[in-house]
């Protein structure tokens, strides 16, 4: 018996990515109907007949507004007959807080992971901000966790667009992605040293990075306030870089962040479509589709 088509459940604001993912899997996308009540509560309506296995696509940028509907949608899918439910969350929030830095702090990574593990059979994400945790399996205990990376996609895009560019990590945390991208695309790379004194107070040092006369591309997993990228771009240009571009997996660009990055002298901004944004230049759909196939999507899926 031929397995039925894959079903990708999604919310309206991610319809484009869901449609492309469903097409890559040879299946269909179905939008979750959302009604917001005046008091802030939400009513959800899913397709009334669900297969035994489905994907729920939901990026968790602006997580506080999205988590309750996500968990309700997962519970509703179970009631409607979905026995195996996989979460594809291109951006996974609350990963930075992986330990209590001061007494009483809530370790959000641990608790969000447990919530997702209780709702989904697997969690697939892209470039999660993991440092003291080695794998996504540790984030979602007892479930399958998959961490994909868009770094190589961005590296190839940079190599094609700016041949011979120097990939520069704006801080040590970004070094892992820059090294992967540089190795895949055959580019030189270097890592900056960052000092953060607050959410909007950041300074970056080049640590002898050879930027003089080079086309520099700052590569990072996420652009949020943009202040790290601003500082790194200013320092690189002051040190003689011929140009500075930016490539990021997750283009959050909160508030005036994108304008500030451009005002710092950045020429181009490229991002993956993990987060919908005007700077999207490379697609993560092939990564997501391959990960779902590796989980046995087409071999154990049955109505």
Coordinates of C-alpha atoms in Angstrom, one line a residue:
X1 CA 0.0 0.0 0.0
X2 CA 1.4 3.4 -1.0
X3 CA 1.7 5.8 2.0
X4 CA -0.8 8.7 1.8
X5 CA 0.6 12.3 1.2
X6 CA 2.3 14.1 4.0
X7 CA 0.2 16.7 5.8
X8 CA 1.8 19.9 7.1
X9 CA -0.3 21.9 9.6
X10 CA 0.6 25.5 9.9
X11 CA -0.6 29.0 11.0
X12 CA -1.5 31.6 8.5
X13 CA 1.7 33.7 8.9
X14 CA 3.8 30.7 7.8
X15 CA 1.7 29.6 4.8
X16 CA 4.5 30.2 2.3
X17 CA 7.1 28.1 4.0
X18 CA 4.5 25.3 4.8
X19 CA 3.4 25.1 1.2
X20 CA 7.0 24.8 0.0
X21 CA 7.7 22.1 2.6
X22 CA 4.6 20.2 1.8
X23 CA 5.4 20.3 -1.9
X24 CA 9.0 19.0 -1.1
X25 CA 7.4 16.1 0.7
X26 CA 4.9 15.4 -2.0
X27 CA 2.0 16.2 0.3
X28 CA -0.4 19.0 1.3
X29 CA -0.5 22.0 3.7
X30 CA -3.4 22.8 5.9
X31 CA -3.9 26.1 7.7
X32 CA -5.1 26.1 11.3
X33 CA -8.0 28.6 11.6
X34 CA -7.5 31.1 14.4
X35 CA -10.1 33.3 16.0
X36 CA -8.9 35.9 18.6
X37 CA -11.5 36.8 21.3
X38 CA -11.6 40.3 22.7
X39 CA -10.3 39.1 26.0
X40 CA -7.1 37.7 24.4
X41 CA -8.1 34.0 24.3
X42 CA -7.8 32.1 21.1
X43 CA -10.1 29.6 19.4
X44 CA -8.4 27.1 17.0
X45 CA -10.0 24.9 14.3
X46 CA -8.0 22.1 12.7
X47 CA -9.0 19.9 9.8
X48 CA -11.6 17.5 11.2
X49 CA -10.0 14.4 9.8
X50 CA -6.3 14.1 10.4
X51 CA -4.0 11.3 9.4
X52 CA -2.2 9.2 12.0
X53 CA 1.0 11.2 11.4
X54 CA 1.5 14.9 10.7
X55 CA 3.9 17.7 10.8
X56 CA 3.1 21.0 12.7
X57 CA 5.2 23.9 11.4
X58 CA 5.6 26.8 13.8
X59 CA 8.6 29.1 14.3
X60 CA 8.8 30.5 17.8
X61 CA 9.9 34.0 17.2
X62 CA 7.7 36.1 19.5
X63 CA 7.3 33.0 21.6
X64 CA 5.0 34.3 24.3
X65 CA 2.2 34.9 21.8
X66 CA 2.7 31.6 20.0
X67 CA 3.3 29.0 22.7
X68 CA -0.3 28.7 24.0
X69 CA -1.8 28.3 20.5
X70 CA 1.0 25.8 19.6
X71 CA 0.4 23.6 22.6
X72 CA -3.4 23.8 22.1
X73 CA -3.1 22.9 18.4
X74 CA -0.9 19.9 19.3
X75 CA -3.4 18.6 21.9
X76 CA -6.3 19.1 19.4
X77 CA -4.4 17.2 16.7
X78 CA -4.0 14.2 19.1
X79 CA -7.8 14.3 19.9
X80 CA -8.5 14.2 16.1
X81 CA -6.5 11.0 15.6
X82 CA -2.9 12.1 15.1
X83 CA -0.8 9.5 16.8
X84 CA 2.6 10.8 15.7
X85 CA 3.0 14.6 15.6
X86 CA 6.3 16.2 14.6
X87 CA 7.1 19.8 15.4
X88 CA 9.2 21.7 12.8
X89 CA 10.2 24.9 14.5
X90 CA 12.7 26.7 12.3
X91 CA 13.4 29.2 15.1
X92 CA 13.4 27.7 18.6
X93 CA 13.1 30.3 21.4
X94 CA 14.3 30.3 25.0
X95 CA 17.5 28.4 24.2
X96 CA 20.0 30.9 25.7
X97 CA 18.9 30.5 29.3
X98 CA 20.5 27.0 29.8
X99 CA 21.5 27.5 33.4
X100 CA 20.7 29.7 36.4
X101 CA 23.3 32.5 36.2
X102 CA 22.0 34.0 39.5
X103 CA 20.0 32.4 42.3
X104 CA 16.3 32.0 41.5
X105 CA 16.6 32.3 37.7
X106 CA 14.3 30.0 35.8
X107 CA 16.2 27.7 33.3
X108 CA 13.8 28.4 30.4
X109 CA 15.6 26.0 28.0
X110 CA 15.0 23.0 30.2
X111 CA 11.3 23.8 30.9
X112 CA 10.4 24.7 27.4
X113 CA 12.0 21.5 26.2
X114 CA 10.0 19.5 28.6
X115 CA 6.8 21.2 27.4
X116 CA 7.5 20.4 23.8
X117 CA 8.5 16.8 24.7
X118 CA 5.1 16.4 26.3
X119 CA 3.3 17.6 23.2
X120 CA 5.3 16.2 20.3
X121 CA 7.1 13.0 19.3
X122 CA 10.0 14.8 17.7
X123 CA 11.3 18.4 17.4
X124 CA 13.2 19.6 14.4
X125 CA 14.8 23.0 14.4
X126 CA 17.5 25.1 12.7
X127 CA 20.7 26.5 14.4
X128 CA 19.4 26.5 17.9
X129 CA 21.4 28.5 20.4
X130 CA 23.0 25.6 22.3
X131 CA 26.2 26.0 24.3
X132 CA 26.2 23.9 27.5
X133 CA 24.0 21.2 25.9
X134 CA 25.4 19.0 23.2
X135 CA 22.3 17.7 21.4
X136 CA 18.7 18.5 20.8
X137 CA 17.8 15.1 22.3
X138 CA 18.8 16.5 25.7
X139 CA 16.4 19.5 25.2
X140 CA 13.4 17.2 24.5
X141 CA 13.9 14.2 26.9
X142 CA 12.5 11.0 25.7
X143 CA 11.8 12.4 22.2
X144 CA 13.8 12.7 19.0
X145 CA 15.4 16.1 18.7
X146 CA 17.1 17.3 15.5
X147 CA 19.3 20.4 15.1
X148 CA 19.9 21.3 11.5
X149 CA 22.2 24.1 10.3
X150 CA 21.8 26.7 7.6
X151 CA 25.4 27.8 7.9
X152 CA 26.6 25.8 4.9
X153 CA 23.7 27.2 2.8
X154 CA 24.7 30.7 3.8
X155 CA 28.4 29.9 3.1
X156 CA 27.7 28.7 -0.4
X157 CA 25.5 31.8 -1.0
X158 CA 28.4 34.1 0.1
X159 CA 30.9 32.2 -2.0
X160 CA 28.8 32.6 -5.1
X161 CA 27.9 36.3 -4.4
X162 CA 31.1 37.6 -3.0
X163 CA 33.9 35.2 -4.2
X164 CA 36.9 35.2 -1.9
X165 CA 35.1 36.9 1.0
X166 CA 36.4 36.6 4.5
X167 CA 33.7 35.1 6.8
X168 CA 33.9 36.9 10.2
X169 CA 32.1 35.7 13.3
X170 CA 31.1 38.8 15.3
X171 CA 31.6 36.9 18.6
X172 CA 33.0 33.6 19.9
X173 CA 29.5 32.0 20.0
X174 CA 29.1 32.4 16.2
X175 CA 32.5 30.8 15.6
X176 CA 30.9 27.3 15.2
X177 CA 28.6 28.5 12.4
X178 CA 31.4 30.5 10.7
X179 CA 33.8 27.5 10.7
X180 CA 31.1 25.2 9.2
X181 CA 30.2 27.7 6.5
X182 CA 33.8 28.5 5.6
X183 CA 34.8 24.8 5.4
X184 CA 31.8 24.0 3.2
X185 CA 32.3 27.0 0.9
X186 CA 36.1 27.1 0.8
X187 CA 36.4 30.6 2.4
X188 CA 38.7 32.1 4.9
X189 CA 37.3 32.9 8.3
X190 CA 38.1 34.6 11.6
X191 CA 36.4 35.2 15.0
X192 CA 35.9 38.5 16.9
X193 CA 35.8 39.0 20.6
X194 CA 32.7 40.5 22.1
X195 CA 32.0 42.3 25.3
X196 CA 28.3 42.7 26.2
X197 CA 27.4 45.1 29.0
X198 CA 23.6 45.1 28.3
X199 CA 21.0 44.2 25.7
X200 CA 21.9 47.3 23.6
X201 CA 25.5 47.9 24.8
X202 CA 28.0 45.8 22.9
X203 CA 31.6 46.2 21.8
X204 CA 33.6 44.0 19.4
X205 CA 37.4 43.5 18.9
X206 CA 38.9 42.0 15.8
X207 CA 41.7 40.1 17.5
X208 CA 44.0 40.6 14.6
X209 CA 41.5 39.4 11.9
X210 CA 43.0 40.1 8.5
X211 CA 40.3 42.4 7.2
X212 CA 42.5 45.0 5.5
X213 CA 41.4 45.3 1.8
X214 CA 39.1 42.3 2.2
X215 CA 35.4 41.9 1.4
X216 CA 34.1 40.8 4.8
X217 CA 30.8 38.9 5.5
X218 CA 29.6 38.8 9.1
X219 CA 27.9 35.5 9.7
X220 CA 25.8 34.6 12.8
X221 CA 22.9 32.4 13.8
X222 CA 20.6 35.2 14.8
X223 CA 20.2 39.0 14.3
X224 CA 18.0 40.4 17.1
X225 CA 18.8 43.9 18.2
X226 CA 21.6 44.0 15.7
X227 CA 24.0 45.8 18.0
X228 CA 26.7 43.1 17.8
X229 CA 26.6 43.3 14.0
X230 CA 26.7 47.1 14.1
X231 CA 29.8 47.1 16.3
X232 CA 31.5 44.4 14.2
X233 CA 30.8 46.2 10.9
X234 CA 32.1 49.5 12.3
X235 CA 35.3 47.9 13.6
X236 CA 35.9 46.0 10.3
X237 CA 35.4 49.0 8.1
X238 CA 37.6 51.1 10.4
X239 CA 40.3 48.4 10.0
X240 CA 40.2 48.7 6.3
X241 CA 37.7 46.2 5.0
X242 CA 36.7 47.0 1.5
X243 CA 33.1 46.1 2.2
X244 CA 30.9 44.5 4.9
X245 CA 27.9 42.3 4.3
X246 CA 25.8 40.2 6.7
X247 CA 24.5 36.6 6.5
X248 CA 22.3 35.2 9.3
X249 CA 20.1 32.2 9.8
X250 CA 17.4 33.9 11.8
X251 CA 16.5 37.5 10.7
X252 CA 14.6 38.8 13.7
X253 CA 15.8 42.4 13.4
X254 CA 13.8 43.8 16.3
X255 CA 12.7 47.4 16.1
X256 CA 15.2 49.6 14.2
X257 CA 17.8 46.8 14.1
X258 CA 17.9 46.5 10.3
X259 CA 18.2 50.2 9.8
X260 CA 21.0 50.4 12.4
X261 CA 22.9 47.6 10.6
X262 CA 22.6 49.4 7.3
X263 CA 23.5 52.7 8.8
X264 CA 26.7 51.1 10.1
X265 CA 27.9 50.6 6.6
X266 CA 26.7 47.1 5.8
X267 CA 26.1 46.7 2.1
X268 CA 23.9 43.6 1.9
X269 CA 21.9 41.5 4.4
X270 CA 21.1 37.9 3.5
X271 CA 19.2 35.4 5.7
X272 CA 17.6 32.0 5.5
X273 CA 13.8 31.7 5.3
X274 CA 13.7 30.1 8.8
X275 CA 12.1 33.5 9.8
X276 CA 10.1 35.3 7.1
X277 CA 11.9 38.6 6.3
X278 CA 12.7 40.9 3.4
X279 CA 16.3 39.7 3.6
X280 CA 15.5 36.0 2.9
X281 CA 18.0 34.7 0.3
X282 CA 18.3 31.0 0.9
X283 CA 15.7 28.3 1.7
X284 CA 15.8 25.8 4.5
X285 CA 13.1 23.7 2.9
X286 CA 15.5 21.0 1.5
X287 CA 17.1 20.7 5.0
X288 CA 13.7 20.2 6.7
X289 CA 12.4 17.8 4.0
X290 CA 15.5 15.7 4.3
X291 CA 15.2 15.5 8.1
X292 CA 11.6 14.4 7.9
X293 CA 12.4 11.7 5.3
X294 CA 15.2 10.4 7.5
X295 CA 12.7 10.1 10.4
X296 CA 10.9 7.5 8.2
X297 CA 8.1 9.9 6.9
X298 CA 7.4 7.9 3.8
X299 CA 8.0 4.5 5.2
X300 CA 5.9 4.4 8.4
X301 CA 3.2 6.9 7.6
X302 CA -0.3 5.3 7.6
X303 CA -3.9 6.6 7.9

